[in-house]
PDB file of C-alpha atoms in Angstrom:
ATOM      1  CA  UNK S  17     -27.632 -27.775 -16.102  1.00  0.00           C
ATOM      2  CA  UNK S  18     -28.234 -29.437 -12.811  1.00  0.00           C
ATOM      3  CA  UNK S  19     -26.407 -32.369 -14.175  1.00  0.00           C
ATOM      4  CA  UNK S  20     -23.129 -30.282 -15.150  1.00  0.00           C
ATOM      5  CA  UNK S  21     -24.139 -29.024 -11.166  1.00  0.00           C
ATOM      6  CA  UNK S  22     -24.005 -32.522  -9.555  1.00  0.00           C
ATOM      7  CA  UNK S  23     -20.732 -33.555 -12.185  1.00  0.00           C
ATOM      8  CA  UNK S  24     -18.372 -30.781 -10.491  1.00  0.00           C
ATOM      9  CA  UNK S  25     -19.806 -31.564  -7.409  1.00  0.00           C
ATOM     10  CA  UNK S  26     -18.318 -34.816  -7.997  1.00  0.00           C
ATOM     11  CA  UNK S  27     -15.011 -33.405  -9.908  1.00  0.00           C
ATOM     12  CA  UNK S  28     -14.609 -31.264  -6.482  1.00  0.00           C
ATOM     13  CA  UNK S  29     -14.732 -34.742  -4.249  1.00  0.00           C
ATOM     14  CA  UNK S  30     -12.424 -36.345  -6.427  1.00  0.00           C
ATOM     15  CA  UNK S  31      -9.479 -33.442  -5.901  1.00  0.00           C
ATOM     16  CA  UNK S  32      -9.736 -33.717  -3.091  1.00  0.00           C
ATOM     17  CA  UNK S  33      -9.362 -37.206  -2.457  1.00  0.00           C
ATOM     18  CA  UNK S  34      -6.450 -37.336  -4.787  1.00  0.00           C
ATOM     19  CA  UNK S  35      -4.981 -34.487  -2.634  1.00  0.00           C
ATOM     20  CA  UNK S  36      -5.612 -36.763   0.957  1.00  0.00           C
ATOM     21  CA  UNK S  37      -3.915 -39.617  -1.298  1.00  0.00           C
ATOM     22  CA  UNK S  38      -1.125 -38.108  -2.032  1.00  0.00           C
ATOM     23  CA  UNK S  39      -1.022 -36.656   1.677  1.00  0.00           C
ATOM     24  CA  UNK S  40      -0.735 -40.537   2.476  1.00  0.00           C
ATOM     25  CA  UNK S  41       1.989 -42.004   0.828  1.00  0.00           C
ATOM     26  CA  UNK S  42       4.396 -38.668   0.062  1.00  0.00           C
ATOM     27  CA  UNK S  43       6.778 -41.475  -1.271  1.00  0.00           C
ATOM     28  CA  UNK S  44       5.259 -42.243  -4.445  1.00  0.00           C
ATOM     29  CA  UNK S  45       5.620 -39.398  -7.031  1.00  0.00           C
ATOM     30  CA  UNK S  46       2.738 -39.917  -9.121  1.00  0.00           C
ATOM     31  CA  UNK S  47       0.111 -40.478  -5.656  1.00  0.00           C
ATOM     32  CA  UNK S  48      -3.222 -38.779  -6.699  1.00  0.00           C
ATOM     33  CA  UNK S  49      -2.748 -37.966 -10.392  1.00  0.00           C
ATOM     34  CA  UNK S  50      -5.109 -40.766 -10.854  1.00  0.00           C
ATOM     35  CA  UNK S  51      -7.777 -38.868  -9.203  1.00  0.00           C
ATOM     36  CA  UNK S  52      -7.243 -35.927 -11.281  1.00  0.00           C
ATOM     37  CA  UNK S  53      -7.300 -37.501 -14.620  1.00  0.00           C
ATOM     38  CA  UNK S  54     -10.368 -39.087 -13.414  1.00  0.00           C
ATOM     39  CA  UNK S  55     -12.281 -35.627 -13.117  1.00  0.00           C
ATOM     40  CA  UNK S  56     -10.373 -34.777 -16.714  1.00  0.00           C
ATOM     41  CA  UNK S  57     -12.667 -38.130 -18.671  1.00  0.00           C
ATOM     42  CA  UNK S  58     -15.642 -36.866 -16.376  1.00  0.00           C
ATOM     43  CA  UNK S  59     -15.166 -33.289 -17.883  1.00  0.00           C
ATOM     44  CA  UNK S  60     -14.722 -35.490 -21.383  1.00  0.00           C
ATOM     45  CA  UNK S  61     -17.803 -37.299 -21.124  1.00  0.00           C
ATOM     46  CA  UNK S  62     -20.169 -34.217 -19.531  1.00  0.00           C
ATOM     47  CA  UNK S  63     -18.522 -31.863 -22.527  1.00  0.00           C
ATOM     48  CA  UNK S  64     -19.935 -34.784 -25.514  1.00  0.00           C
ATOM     49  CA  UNK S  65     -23.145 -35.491 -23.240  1.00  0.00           C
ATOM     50  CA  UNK S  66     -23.447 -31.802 -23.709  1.00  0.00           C
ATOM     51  CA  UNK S  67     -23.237 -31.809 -27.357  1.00  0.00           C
ATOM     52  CA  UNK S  68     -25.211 -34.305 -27.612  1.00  0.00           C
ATOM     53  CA  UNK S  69     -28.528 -33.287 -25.312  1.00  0.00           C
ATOM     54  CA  UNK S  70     -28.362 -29.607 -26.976  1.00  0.00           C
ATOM     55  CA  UNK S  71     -28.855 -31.048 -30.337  1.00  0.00           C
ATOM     56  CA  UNK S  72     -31.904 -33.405 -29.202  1.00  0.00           C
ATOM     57  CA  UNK S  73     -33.355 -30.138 -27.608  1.00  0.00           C
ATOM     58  CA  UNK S  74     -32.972 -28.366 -30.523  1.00  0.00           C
ATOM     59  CA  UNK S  75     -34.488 -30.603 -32.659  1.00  0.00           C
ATOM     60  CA  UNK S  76     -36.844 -30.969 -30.536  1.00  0.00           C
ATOM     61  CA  UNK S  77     -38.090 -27.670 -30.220  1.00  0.00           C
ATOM     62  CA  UNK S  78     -37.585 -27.580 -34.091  1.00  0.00           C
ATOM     63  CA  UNK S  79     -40.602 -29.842 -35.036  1.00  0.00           C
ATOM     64  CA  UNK S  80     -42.994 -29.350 -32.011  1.00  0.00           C
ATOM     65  CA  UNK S  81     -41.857 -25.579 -31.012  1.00  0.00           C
ATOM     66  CA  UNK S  82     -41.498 -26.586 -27.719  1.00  0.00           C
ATOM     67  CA  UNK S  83     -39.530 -27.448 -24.872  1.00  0.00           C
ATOM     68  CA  UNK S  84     -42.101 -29.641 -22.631  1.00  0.00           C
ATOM     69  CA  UNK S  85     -41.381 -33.449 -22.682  1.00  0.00           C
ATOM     70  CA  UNK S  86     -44.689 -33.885 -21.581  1.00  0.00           C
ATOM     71  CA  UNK S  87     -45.771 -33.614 -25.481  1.00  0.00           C
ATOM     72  CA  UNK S  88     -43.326 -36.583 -26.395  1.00  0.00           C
ATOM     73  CA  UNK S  89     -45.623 -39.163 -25.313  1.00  0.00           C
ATOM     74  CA  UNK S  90     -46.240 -40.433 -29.110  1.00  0.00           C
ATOM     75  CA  UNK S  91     -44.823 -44.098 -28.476  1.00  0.00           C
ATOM     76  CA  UNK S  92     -47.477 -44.532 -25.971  1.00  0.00           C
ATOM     77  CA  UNK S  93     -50.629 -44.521 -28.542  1.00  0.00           C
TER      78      UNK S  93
ATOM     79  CA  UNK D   5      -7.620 -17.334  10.527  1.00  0.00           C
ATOM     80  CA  UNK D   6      -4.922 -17.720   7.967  1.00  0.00           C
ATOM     81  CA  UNK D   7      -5.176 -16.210   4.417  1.00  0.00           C
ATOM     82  CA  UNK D   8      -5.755 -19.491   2.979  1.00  0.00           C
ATOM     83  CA  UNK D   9      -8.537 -20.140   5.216  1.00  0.00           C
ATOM     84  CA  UNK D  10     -10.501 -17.125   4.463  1.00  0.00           C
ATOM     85  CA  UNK D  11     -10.505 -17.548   0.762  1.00  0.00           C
ATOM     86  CA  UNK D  12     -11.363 -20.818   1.232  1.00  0.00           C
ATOM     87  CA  UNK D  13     -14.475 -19.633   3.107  1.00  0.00           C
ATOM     88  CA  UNK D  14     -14.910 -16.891   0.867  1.00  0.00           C
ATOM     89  CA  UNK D  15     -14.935 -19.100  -2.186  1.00  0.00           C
ATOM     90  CA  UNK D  16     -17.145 -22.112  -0.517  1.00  0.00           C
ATOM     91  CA  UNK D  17     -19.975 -19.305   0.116  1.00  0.00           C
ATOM     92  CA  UNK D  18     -19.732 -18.070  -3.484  1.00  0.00           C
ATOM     93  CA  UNK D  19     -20.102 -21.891  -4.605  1.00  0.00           C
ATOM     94  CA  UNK D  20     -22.969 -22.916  -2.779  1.00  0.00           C
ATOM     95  CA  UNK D  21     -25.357 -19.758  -3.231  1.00  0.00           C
ATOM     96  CA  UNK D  22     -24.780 -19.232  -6.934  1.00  0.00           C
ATOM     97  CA  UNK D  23     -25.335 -23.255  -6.930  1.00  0.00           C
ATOM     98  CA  UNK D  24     -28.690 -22.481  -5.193  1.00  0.00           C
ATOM     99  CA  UNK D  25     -29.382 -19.454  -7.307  1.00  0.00           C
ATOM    100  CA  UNK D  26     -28.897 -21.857 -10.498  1.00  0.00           C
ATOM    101  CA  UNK D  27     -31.268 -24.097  -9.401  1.00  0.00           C
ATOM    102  CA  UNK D  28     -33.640 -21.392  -8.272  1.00  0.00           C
ATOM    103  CA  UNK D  29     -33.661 -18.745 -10.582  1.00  0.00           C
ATOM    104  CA  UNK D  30     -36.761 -18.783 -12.929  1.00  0.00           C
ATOM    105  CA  UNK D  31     -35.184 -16.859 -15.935  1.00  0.00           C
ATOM    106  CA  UNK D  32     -32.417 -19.673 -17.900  1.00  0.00           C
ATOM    107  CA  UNK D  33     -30.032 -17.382 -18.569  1.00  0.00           C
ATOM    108  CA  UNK D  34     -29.907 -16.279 -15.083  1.00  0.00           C
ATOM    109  CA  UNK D  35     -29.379 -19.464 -14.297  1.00  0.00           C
ATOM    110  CA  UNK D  36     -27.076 -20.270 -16.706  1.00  0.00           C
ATOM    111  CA  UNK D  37     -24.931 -16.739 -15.715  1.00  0.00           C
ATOM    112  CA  UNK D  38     -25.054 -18.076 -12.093  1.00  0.00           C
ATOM    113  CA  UNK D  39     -23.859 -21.710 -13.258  1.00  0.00           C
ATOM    114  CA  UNK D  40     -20.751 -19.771 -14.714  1.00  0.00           C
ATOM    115  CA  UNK D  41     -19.956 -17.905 -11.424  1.00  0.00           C
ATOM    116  CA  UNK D  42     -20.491 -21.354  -9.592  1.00  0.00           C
ATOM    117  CA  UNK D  43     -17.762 -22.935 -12.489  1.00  0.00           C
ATOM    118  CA  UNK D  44     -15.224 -20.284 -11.290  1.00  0.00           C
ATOM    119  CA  UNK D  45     -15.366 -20.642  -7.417  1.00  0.00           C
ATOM    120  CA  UNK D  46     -14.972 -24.042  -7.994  1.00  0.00           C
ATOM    121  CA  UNK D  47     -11.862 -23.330 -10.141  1.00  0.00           C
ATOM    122  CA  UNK D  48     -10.949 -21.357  -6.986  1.00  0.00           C
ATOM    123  CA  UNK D  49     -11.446 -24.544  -5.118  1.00  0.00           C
ATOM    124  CA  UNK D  50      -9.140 -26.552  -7.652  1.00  0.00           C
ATOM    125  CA  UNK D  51      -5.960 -23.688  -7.122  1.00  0.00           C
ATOM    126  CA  UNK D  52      -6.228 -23.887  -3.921  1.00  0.00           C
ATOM    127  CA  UNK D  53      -5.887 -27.268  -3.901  1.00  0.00           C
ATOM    128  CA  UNK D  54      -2.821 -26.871  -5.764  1.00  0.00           C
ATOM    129  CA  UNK D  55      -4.513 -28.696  -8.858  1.00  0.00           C
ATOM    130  CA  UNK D  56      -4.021 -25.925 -11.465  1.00  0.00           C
ATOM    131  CA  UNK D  57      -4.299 -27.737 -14.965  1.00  0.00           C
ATOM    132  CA  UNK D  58      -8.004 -29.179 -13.614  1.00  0.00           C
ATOM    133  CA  UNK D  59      -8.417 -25.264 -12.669  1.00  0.00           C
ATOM    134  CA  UNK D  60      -7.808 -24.179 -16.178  1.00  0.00           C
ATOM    135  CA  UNK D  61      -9.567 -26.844 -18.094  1.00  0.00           C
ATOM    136  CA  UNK D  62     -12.567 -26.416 -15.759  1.00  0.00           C
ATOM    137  CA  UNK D  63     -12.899 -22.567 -16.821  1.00  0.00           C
ATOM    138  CA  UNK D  64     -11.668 -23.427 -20.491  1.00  0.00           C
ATOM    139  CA  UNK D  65     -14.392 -26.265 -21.393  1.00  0.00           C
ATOM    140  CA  UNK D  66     -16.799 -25.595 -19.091  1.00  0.00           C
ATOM    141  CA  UNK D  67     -17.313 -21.619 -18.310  1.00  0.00           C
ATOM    142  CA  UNK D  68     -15.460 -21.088 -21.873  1.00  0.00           C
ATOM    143  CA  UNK D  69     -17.200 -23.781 -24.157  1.00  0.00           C
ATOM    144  CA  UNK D  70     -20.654 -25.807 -22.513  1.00  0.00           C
ATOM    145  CA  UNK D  71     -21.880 -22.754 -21.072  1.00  0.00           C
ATOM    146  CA  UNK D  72     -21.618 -20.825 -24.226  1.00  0.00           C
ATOM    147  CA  UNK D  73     -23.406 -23.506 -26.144  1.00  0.00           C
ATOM    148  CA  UNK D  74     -26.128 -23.402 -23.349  1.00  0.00           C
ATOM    149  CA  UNK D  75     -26.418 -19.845 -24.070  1.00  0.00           C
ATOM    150  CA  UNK D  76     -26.663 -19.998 -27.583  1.00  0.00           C
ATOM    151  CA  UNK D  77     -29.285 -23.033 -27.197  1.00  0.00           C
ATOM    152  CA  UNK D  78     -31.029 -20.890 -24.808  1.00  0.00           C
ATOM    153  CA  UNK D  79     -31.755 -17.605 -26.424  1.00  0.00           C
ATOM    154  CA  UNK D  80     -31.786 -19.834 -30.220  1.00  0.00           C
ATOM    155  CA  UNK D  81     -35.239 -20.912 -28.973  1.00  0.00           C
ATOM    156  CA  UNK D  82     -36.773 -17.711 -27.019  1.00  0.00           C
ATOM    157  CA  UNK D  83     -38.282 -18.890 -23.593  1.00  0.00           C
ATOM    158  CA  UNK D  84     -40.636 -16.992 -22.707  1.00  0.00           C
ATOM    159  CA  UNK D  85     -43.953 -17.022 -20.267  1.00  0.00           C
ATOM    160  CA  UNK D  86     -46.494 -18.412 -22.534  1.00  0.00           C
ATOM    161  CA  UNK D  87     -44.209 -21.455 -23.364  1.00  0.00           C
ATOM    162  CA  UNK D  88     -43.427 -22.123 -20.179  1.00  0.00           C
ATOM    163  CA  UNK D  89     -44.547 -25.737 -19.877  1.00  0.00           C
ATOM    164  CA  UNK D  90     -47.781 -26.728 -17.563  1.00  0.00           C
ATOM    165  CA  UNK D  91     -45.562 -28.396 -14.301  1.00  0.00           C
ATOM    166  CA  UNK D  92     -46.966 -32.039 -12.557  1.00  0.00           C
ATOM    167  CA  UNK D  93     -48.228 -30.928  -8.859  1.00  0.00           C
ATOM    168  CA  UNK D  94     -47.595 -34.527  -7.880  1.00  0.00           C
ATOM    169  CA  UNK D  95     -44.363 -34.353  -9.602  1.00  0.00           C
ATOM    170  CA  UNK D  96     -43.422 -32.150  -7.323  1.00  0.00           C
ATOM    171  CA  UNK D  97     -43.980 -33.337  -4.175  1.00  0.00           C
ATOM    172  CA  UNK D  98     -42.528 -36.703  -5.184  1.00  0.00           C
ATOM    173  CA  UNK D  99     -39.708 -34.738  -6.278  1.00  0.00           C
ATOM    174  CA  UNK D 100     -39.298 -32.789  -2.878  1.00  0.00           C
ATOM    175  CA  UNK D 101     -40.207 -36.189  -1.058  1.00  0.00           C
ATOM    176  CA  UNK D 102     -37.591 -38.103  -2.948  1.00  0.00           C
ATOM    177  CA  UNK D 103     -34.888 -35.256  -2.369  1.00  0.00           C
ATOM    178  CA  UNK D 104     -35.746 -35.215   1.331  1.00  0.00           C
ATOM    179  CA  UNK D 105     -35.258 -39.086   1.659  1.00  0.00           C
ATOM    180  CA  UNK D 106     -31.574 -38.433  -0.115  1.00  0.00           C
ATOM    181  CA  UNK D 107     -30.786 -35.936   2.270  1.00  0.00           C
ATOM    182  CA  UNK D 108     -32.091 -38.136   5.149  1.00  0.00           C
ATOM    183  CA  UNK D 109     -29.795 -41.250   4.143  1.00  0.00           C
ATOM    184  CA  UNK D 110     -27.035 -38.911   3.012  1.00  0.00           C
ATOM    185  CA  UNK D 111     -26.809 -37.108   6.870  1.00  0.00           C
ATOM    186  CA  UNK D 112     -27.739 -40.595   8.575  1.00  0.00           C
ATOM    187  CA  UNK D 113     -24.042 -41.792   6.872  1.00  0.00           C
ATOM    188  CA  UNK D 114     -21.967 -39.097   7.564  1.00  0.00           C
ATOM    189  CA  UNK D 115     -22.942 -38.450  11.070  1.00  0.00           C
ATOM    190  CA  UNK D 116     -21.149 -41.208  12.848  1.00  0.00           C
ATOM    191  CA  UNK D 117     -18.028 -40.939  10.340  1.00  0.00           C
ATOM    192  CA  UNK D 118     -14.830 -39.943  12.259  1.00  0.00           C
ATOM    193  CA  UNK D 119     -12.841 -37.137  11.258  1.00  0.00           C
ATOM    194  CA  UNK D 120     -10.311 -38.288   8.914  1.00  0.00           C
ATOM    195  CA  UNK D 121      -6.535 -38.858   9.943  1.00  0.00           C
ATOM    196  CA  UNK D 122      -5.771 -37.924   6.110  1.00  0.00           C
ATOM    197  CA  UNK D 123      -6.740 -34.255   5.376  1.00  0.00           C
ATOM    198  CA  UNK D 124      -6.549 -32.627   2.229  1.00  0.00           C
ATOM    199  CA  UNK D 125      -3.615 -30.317   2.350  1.00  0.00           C
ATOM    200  CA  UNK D 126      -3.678 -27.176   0.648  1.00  0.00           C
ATOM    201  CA  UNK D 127      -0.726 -25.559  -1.526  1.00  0.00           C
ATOM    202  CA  UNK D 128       1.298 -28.647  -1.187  1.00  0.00           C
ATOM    203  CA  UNK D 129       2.218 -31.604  -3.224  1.00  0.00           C
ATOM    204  CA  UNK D 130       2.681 -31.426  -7.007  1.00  0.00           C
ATOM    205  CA  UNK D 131       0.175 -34.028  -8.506  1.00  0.00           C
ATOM    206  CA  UNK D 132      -1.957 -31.493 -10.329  1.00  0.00           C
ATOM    207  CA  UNK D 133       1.058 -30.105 -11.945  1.00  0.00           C
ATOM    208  CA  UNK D 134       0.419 -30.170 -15.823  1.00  0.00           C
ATOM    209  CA  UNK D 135       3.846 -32.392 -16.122  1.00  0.00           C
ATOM    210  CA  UNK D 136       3.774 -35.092 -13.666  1.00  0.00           C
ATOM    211  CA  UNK D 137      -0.864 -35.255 -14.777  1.00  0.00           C
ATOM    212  CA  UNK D 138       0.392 -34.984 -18.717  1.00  0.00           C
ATOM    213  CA  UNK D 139       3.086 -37.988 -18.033  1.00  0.00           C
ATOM    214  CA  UNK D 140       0.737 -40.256 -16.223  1.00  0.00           C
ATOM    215  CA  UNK D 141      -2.011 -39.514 -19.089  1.00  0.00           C
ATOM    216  CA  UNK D 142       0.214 -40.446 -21.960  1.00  0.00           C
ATOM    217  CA  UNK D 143       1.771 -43.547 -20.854  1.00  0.00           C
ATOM    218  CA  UNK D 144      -0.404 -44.928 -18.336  1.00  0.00           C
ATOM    219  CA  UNK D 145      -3.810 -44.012 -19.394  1.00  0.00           C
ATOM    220  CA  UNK D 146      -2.813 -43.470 -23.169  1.00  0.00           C
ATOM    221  CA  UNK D 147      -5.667 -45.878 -23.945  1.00  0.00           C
ATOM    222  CA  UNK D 148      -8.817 -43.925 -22.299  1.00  0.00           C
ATOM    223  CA  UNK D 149      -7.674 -41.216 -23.812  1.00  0.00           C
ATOM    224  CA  UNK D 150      -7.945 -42.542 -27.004  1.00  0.00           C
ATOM    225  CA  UNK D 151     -11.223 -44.141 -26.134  1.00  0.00           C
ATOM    226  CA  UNK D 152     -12.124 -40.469 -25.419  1.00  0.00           C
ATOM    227  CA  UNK D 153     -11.009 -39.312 -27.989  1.00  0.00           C
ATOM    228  CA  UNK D 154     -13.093 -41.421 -30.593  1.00  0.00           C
ATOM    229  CA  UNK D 155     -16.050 -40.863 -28.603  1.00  0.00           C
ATOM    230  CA  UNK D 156     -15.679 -37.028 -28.488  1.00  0.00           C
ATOM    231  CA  UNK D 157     -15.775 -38.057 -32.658  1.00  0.00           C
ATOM    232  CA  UNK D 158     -18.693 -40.102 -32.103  1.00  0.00           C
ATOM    233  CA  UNK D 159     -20.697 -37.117 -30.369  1.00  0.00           C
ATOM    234  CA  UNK D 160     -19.790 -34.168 -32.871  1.00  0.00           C
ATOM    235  CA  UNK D 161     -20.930 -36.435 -35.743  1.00  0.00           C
ATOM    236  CA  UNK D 162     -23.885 -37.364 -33.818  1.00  0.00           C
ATOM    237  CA  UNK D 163     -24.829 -33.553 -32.888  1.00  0.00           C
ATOM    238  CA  UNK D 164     -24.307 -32.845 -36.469  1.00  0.00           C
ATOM    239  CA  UNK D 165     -26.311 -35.721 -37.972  1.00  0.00           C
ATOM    240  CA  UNK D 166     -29.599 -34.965 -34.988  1.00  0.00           C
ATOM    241  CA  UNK D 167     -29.255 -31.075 -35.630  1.00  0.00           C
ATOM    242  CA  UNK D 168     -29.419 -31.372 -39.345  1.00  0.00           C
ATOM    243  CA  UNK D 169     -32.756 -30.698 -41.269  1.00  0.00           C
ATOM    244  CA  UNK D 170     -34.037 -33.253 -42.757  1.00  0.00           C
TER     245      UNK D 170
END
């Protein structure tokens, strides 16, 4: 969750940059949509990522019925 | 104080404390509640920015879709105190040690940075209009979204094939 956290933190930087962009040079139409697609693949790739973790957690919790990563230390011995 | 100004404000408070509660809170689904709220002040954020598609496909896949699967994830394996896993002291200071040294280098940078000539105007310009952001995503960056496309694919099969019993 702190990762989605930081990600929109990020999303939020980018708009806003696009906006100052497109502040700049008024004269090009399509100033700053750049940005903005931008934070629409980071959205892509944090909504997979997602998918992705929750499973691993879930299977996870499936064989050793629990959430520590501390236990997964079975490639060390 | 304009109007704009104040909901700006308004919004920017909401943002940051429900971000602090997230991180915070002990309970997850508190957390993940306050995560939501954070999600829609920062949707706030994005309208008054004048980007309203990123607005609506920030509450659509993220309050809508990645916090309901955190939810479901969440209360699918029931947290409670007894399996609440035995935390590193040391970890922790490195972690608050580690954090303090970002914040250090992070203020260090910023303080001698000028104001900048180019602000970020509010309720003007027409770049996060769905037509002129769906134009420049189907001719100019037709190919990422493809990309993205086959590795949204990629993941569902993947999240199927892990979360499957064997």
């Amino acid at each position: 969750m702190c990762i989605e956290l930081m990600l929109n933190s990020v999303n939020l930087l980018l708009v806003a940059f696009s906006k100052m962009q497109a502040a700049k040079d008024a004269a090009v139409t399509v100033a700053g949509t750049d940005g903005q697609l931008f934070v629409f693949f980071i959205m892509v790739v944090a909504a997979a990522e997602v998918s992705v973790g929750l499973a691993i957690i879930v299977m996870m919790y499936r064989n050793i019925h629990s959430v520590d990563i501390n236990f997964l230390n079975r490639l060390k011995h | 104080m304009s109007i704009t100004q104040i909901l700006f404000w308004i919004l920017t408070v909401a943002a940051l404390l429900s971000a602090i509660m997230v991180v915070s809170s002990k309970n997850p689904v508190h957390s993940v509640l306050w995560l939501v709220a954070t999600f829609f002040a920062i949707s706030g954020h994005y309208i008054l920015l004048n980007a309203q598609f990123l607005a609506v496909v920030n509450i659509i896949v993220y309050a809508g879709a990645i916090m309901v699967l955190f939810l479901f994830v969440i209360m699918l394996m029931n947290l409670n105190k007894s399996a609440e896993p035995i935390k590193n002291r040391w970890l922790q200071i490195v972690g608050i040690v580690s954090g303090g040294c970002l914040l250090l280098v992070l203020v260090a940078a910023l303080k001698n940075t000028e104001v900048a000539k180019n602000i970020a105007e509010v309720n003007t310009g027409d770049a996060g209009l769905i037509k002129t952001l769906g134009k420049e995503l189907f001719t100019t960056f037709v190919v990422p979204f493809e990309i993205s496309s086959i590795l949204f694919l990629s993941a569902m099969v993947g999240a199927v094939v892990i979360g499957k019993k064997d």
